Amino acid sequence: LFCASGRSFGRTALRTTKEELVGFLKSWARYPLFAKPIAGIGSFGAYLIRACSGDNLILHGGETIAIDDFLAKLDSKQGYLFQTLLAPHPALQQFGNIASTVRVAVIFDRGAPQILHTVWKIPAGENFADNFWRPNNLLASIDPSTGSVVRVVRGYGPKLEELTHH
């Protein structure tokens, strides 16, 4: 976790200076890493860092960038979260090698939690994030009582397409 503002996140080690972050990237990080703005939304400003080689980072897609140039791209005021990239469960690897997420929206109705809706965000193609706006990613509606997928779509607006087969 890198943050110039002094925020903390439990007992997670903070890197609050450029030197500390460079040391982390060169010596301590477990690659590949997913990096995203702490206050971000929709994976805007996110990076997938495949490896570190000397003073360079190798990004998703094979691009090599100097660590100093990479750090200059980050918004140090809001901070960045660096996470070791998780692999999907073997049963889900048929859909790709990037982990997907299930989001469950819960509301409190008369003091009791109720599931409002459940969706599965599935990354597709060369995408390293599962956000729905990324081309070809899929969004599946899940029946929360059975865990069954009931509808899958891709695209949005007039380009929304319902899929029956993957």
mmCIF file of C-alpha atoms in Angstrom:
data_model
loop_
_atom_site.group_PDB
_atom_site.id
_atom_site.type_symbol
_atom_site.label_atom_id
_atom_site.label_comp_id
_atom_site.label_asym_id
_atom_site.label_seq_id
_atom_site.Cartn_x
_atom_site.Cartn_y
_atom_site.Cartn_z
ATOM 1 C CA LEU A 1 0.000 0.000 0.000
ATOM 2 C CA PHE A 2 1.407 3.374 -0.995
ATOM 3 C CA CYS A 3 -0.082 6.540 0.380
ATOM 4 C CA ALA A 4 1.427 10.001 0.703
ATOM 5 C CA SER A 5 -1.431 11.328 2.835
ATOM 6 C CA GLY A 6 -0.638 9.223 5.899
ATOM 7 C CA ARG A 7 -3.804 7.110 5.697
ATOM 8 C CA SER A 8 -3.553 3.702 7.219
ATOM 9 C CA PHE A 9 -5.166 0.384 6.487
ATOM 10 C CA GLY A 10 -5.103 -1.759 9.608
ATOM 11 C CA ARG A 11 -1.709 -3.349 10.114
ATOM 12 C CA THR A 12 -0.840 -3.243 6.416
ATOM 13 C CA ALA A 13 2.653 -1.888 5.821
ATOM 14 C CA LEU A 14 2.543 1.587 4.339
ATOM 15 C CA ARG A 15 5.125 2.895 1.920
ATOM 16 C CA THR A 16 4.856 6.666 2.189
ATOM 17 C CA THR A 17 7.951 7.786 0.281
ATOM 18 C CA LYS A 18 9.165 7.149 -3.231
ATOM 19 C CA GLU A 19 12.263 5.406 -1.849
ATOM 20 C CA GLU A 20 10.158 3.011 0.251
ATOM 21 C CA LEU A 21 7.959 2.172 -2.718
ATOM 22 C CA VAL A 22 10.958 1.583 -4.996
ATOM 23 C CA GLY A 23 12.419 -0.736 -2.341
ATOM 24 C CA PHE A 24 9.114 -2.605 -2.142
ATOM 25 C CA LEU A 25 8.859 -3.000 -5.925
ATOM 26 C CA LYS A 26 12.483 -4.158 -6.264
ATOM 27 C CA SER A 27 12.795 -6.382 -3.191
ATOM 28 C CA TRP A 28 9.578 -7.305 -1.421
ATOM 29 C CA ALA A 29 6.742 -7.422 -3.921
ATOM 30 C CA ARG A 30 5.319 -10.804 -4.940
ATOM 31 C CA TYR A 31 4.608 -10.548 -8.645
ATOM 32 C CA PRO A 32 2.378 -10.258 -10.526
ATOM 33 C CA LEU A 33 0.837 -7.224 -8.791
ATOM 34 C CA PHE A 34 -2.470 -5.494 -9.314
ATOM 35 C CA ALA A 35 -2.218 -1.776 -8.525
ATOM 36 C CA LYS A 36 -5.148 0.616 -8.282
ATOM 37 C CA PRO A 37 -5.949 4.029 -6.825
ATOM 38 C CA ILE A 38 -7.237 3.723 -3.257
ATOM 39 C CA ALA A 39 -10.169 6.021 -3.979
ATOM 40 C CA GLY A 40 -10.611 4.715 -7.513
ATOM 41 C CA ILE A 41 -13.655 3.218 -9.110
ATOM 42 C CA GLY A 42 -14.173 1.113 -12.201
ATOM 43 C CA SER A 43 -10.488 0.113 -12.485
ATOM 44 C CA PHE A 44 -9.588 3.509 -13.970
ATOM 45 C CA GLY A 45 -5.894 4.093 -13.274
ATOM 46 C CA ALA A 46 -5.274 0.409 -12.552
ATOM 47 C CA TYR A 47 -2.183 -1.500 -13.636
ATOM 48 C CA LEU A 48 -1.168 -5.129 -13.825
ATOM 49 C CA ILE A 49 2.568 -5.374 -13.145
ATOM 50 C CA ARG A 50 3.912 -8.731 -14.311
ATOM 51 C CA ALA A 51 7.477 -8.433 -12.971
ATOM 52 C CA CYS A 52 10.384 -6.230 -11.974
ATOM 53 C CA SER A 53 13.685 -6.411 -13.840
ATOM 54 C CA GLY A 54 16.391 -4.183 -12.412
ATOM 55 C CA ASP A 55 15.072 -0.610 -12.528
ATOM 56 C CA ASN A 56 12.156 -1.504 -14.807
ATOM 57 C CA LEU A 57 8.662 -2.904 -14.420
ATOM 58 C CA ILE A 58 7.079 -5.195 -16.973
ATOM 59 C CA LEU A 59 3.406 -4.347 -17.362
ATOM 60 C CA HIS A 60 0.514 -6.383 -18.712
ATOM 61 C CA GLY A 61 0.928 -6.712 -22.444
ATOM 62 C CA GLY A 62 4.730 -6.748 -22.226
ATOM 63 C CA GLU A 63 5.361 -2.992 -21.969
ATOM 64 C CA THR A 64 8.539 -2.184 -20.036
ATOM 65 C CA ILE A 65 8.645 1.060 -18.057
ATOM 66 C CA ALA A 66 11.274 2.540 -15.768
ATOM 67 C CA ILE A 67 10.159 2.419 -12.128
ATOM 68 C CA ASP A 68 10.653 6.200 -11.826
ATOM 69 C CA ASP A 69 8.444 6.799 -14.888
ATOM 70 C CA PHE A 70 5.800 4.441 -13.533
ATOM 71 C CA LEU A 71 5.748 6.182 -10.140
ATOM 72 C CA ALA A 72 5.394 9.559 -11.864
ATOM 73 C CA LYS A 73 2.100 8.296 -13.351
ATOM 74 C CA LEU A 74 0.592 7.500 -9.941
ATOM 75 C CA ASP A 75 -1.608 9.925 -8.040
ATOM 76 C CA SER A 76 0.335 10.013 -4.793
ATOM 77 C CA LYS A 77 -2.222 12.263 -3.074
ATOM 78 C CA GLN A 78 -4.915 9.619 -2.973
ATOM 79 C CA GLY A 79 -2.514 6.681 -2.785
ATOM 80 C CA TYR A 80 -2.350 3.322 -4.476
ATOM 81 C CA LEU A 81 -3.098 -0.189 -3.320
ATOM 82 C CA PHE A 82 -0.691 -2.899 -4.494
ATOM 83 C CA GLN A 83 -1.996 -6.468 -4.243
ATOM 84 C CA THR A 84 -0.462 -9.765 -5.268
ATOM 85 C CA LEU A 85 -2.573 -10.954 -8.174
ATOM 86 C CA LEU A 86 -4.754 -13.899 -7.264
ATOM 87 C CA ALA A 87 -5.334 -16.780 -9.651
ATOM 88 C CA PRO A 88 -8.879 -17.952 -10.288
ATOM 89 C CA HIS A 89 -10.114 -21.204 -8.802
ATOM 90 C CA PRO A 90 -9.245 -24.131 -11.124
ATOM 91 C CA ALA A 91 -12.943 -24.616 -11.969
ATOM 92 C CA LEU A 92 -13.059 -21.045 -13.308
ATOM 93 C CA GLN A 93 -9.801 -21.082 -15.263
ATOM 94 C CA GLN A 94 -11.722 -22.146 -18.363
ATOM 95 C CA PHE A 95 -12.914 -18.514 -18.467
ATOM 96 C CA GLY A 96 -9.369 -17.081 -18.314
ATOM 97 C CA ASN A 97 -6.457 -16.572 -15.967
ATOM 98 C CA ILE A 98 -7.622 -13.327 -14.308
ATOM 99 C CA ALA A 99 -9.700 -13.615 -11.150
ATOM 100 C CA SER A 100 -13.314 -12.550 -11.428
ATOM 101 C CA THR A 101 -15.470 -11.166 -8.638
ATOM 102 C CA VAL A 102 -18.937 -11.733 -7.320
ATOM 103 C CA ARG A 103 -20.653 -8.660 -5.944
ATOM 104 C CA VAL A 104 -23.543 -8.994 -3.538
ATOM 105 C CA ALA A 105 -25.604 -5.870 -2.826
ATOM 106 C CA VAL A 106 -27.202 -6.115 0.608
ATOM 107 C CA ILE A 107 -29.771 -3.764 2.124
ATOM 108 C CA PHE A 108 -31.176 -3.693 5.624
ATOM 109 C CA ASP A 109 -34.946 -4.034 5.687
ATOM 110 C CA ARG A 110 -36.547 -3.722 9.128
ATOM 111 C CA GLY A 111 -33.186 -4.412 10.745
ATOM 112 C CA ALA A 112 -32.500 -7.597 8.790
ATOM 113 C CA PRO A 113 -30.096 -7.977 5.851
ATOM 114 C CA GLN A 114 -31.690 -8.759 2.498
ATOM 115 C CA ILE A 115 -29.832 -9.526 -0.731
ATOM 116 C CA LEU A 116 -30.861 -6.957 -3.325
ATOM 117 C CA HIS A 117 -28.939 -8.501 -6.229
ATOM 118 C CA THR A 118 -25.891 -10.612 -6.994
ATOM 119 C CA VAL A 119 -23.662 -10.320 -10.062
ATOM 120 C CA TRP A 120 -20.561 -12.071 -11.331
ATOM 121 C CA LYS A 121 -18.075 -9.802 -13.142
ATOM 122 C CA ILE A 122 -16.055 -11.876 -15.611
ATOM 123 C CA PRO A 123 -12.925 -10.523 -17.339
ATOM 124 C CA ALA A 124 -12.495 -11.613 -20.940
ATOM 125 C CA GLY A 125 -9.797 -11.518 -23.584
ATOM 126 C CA GLU A 126 -6.704 -9.526 -22.619
ATOM 127 C CA ASN A 127 -8.463 -7.539 -19.892
ATOM 128 C CA PHE A 128 -6.731 -7.573 -16.510
ATOM 129 C CA ALA A 129 -9.705 -6.157 -14.623
ATOM 130 C CA ASP A 130 -13.278 -7.404 -14.487
ATOM 131 C CA ASN A 131 -15.039 -4.063 -14.780
ATOM 132 C CA PHE A 132 -18.016 -4.155 -17.085
ATOM 133 C CA TRP A 133 -16.992 -1.170 -19.239
ATOM 134 C CA ARG A 134 -13.940 -3.004 -20.571
ATOM 135 C CA PRO A 135 -14.567 -4.491 -24.048
ATOM 136 C CA ASN A 136 -15.781 -8.106 -24.095
ATOM 137 C CA ASN A 137 -16.031 -8.456 -20.300
ATOM 138 C CA LEU A 138 -19.152 -10.230 -19.164
ATOM 139 C CA LEU A 139 -21.679 -9.504 -16.442
ATOM 140 C CA ALA A 140 -23.748 -12.392 -15.110
ATOM 141 C CA SER A 141 -26.812 -12.161 -12.919
ATOM 142 C CA ILE A 142 -26.795 -14.819 -10.213
ATOM 143 C CA ASP A 143 -29.790 -16.236 -8.383
ATOM 144 C CA PRO A 144 -28.658 -15.735 -4.760
ATOM 145 C CA SER A 145 -30.763 -18.604 -3.459
ATOM 146 C CA THR A 146 -29.217 -21.206 -5.799
ATOM 147 C CA GLY A 147 -25.962 -19.644 -7.002
ATOM 148 C CA SER A 148 -27.033 -20.348 -10.594
ATOM 149 C CA VAL A 149 -26.223 -17.969 -13.413
ATOM 150 C CA VAL A 150 -29.536 -16.749 -14.827
ATOM 151 C CA ARG A 151 -28.451 -14.138 -17.401
ATOM 152 C CA VAL A 152 -25.171 -13.054 -19.017
ATOM 153 C CA VAL A 153 -24.596 -9.820 -20.924
ATOM 154 C CA ARG A 154 -21.732 -7.870 -22.439
ATOM 155 C CA GLY A 155 -21.569 -4.335 -23.696
ATOM 156 C CA TYR A 156 -23.828 -1.557 -22.480
ATOM 157 C CA GLY A 157 -26.393 0.914 -23.747
ATOM 158 C CA PRO A 158 -27.467 0.267 -27.341
ATOM 159 C CA LYS A 159 -24.642 -2.274 -27.728
ATOM 160 C CA LEU A 160 -25.878 -4.458 -24.857
ATOM 161 C CA GLU A 161 -25.886 -8.080 -25.953
ATOM 162 C CA GLU A 162 -27.419 -10.990 -24.056
ATOM 163 C CA LEU A 163 -25.409 -14.202 -24.368
ATOM 164 C CA THR A 164 -26.766 -17.715 -24.216
ATOM 165 C CA HIS A 165 -23.437 -19.578 -24.719
ATOM 166 C CA HIS A 166 -19.870 -18.866 -23.683
#
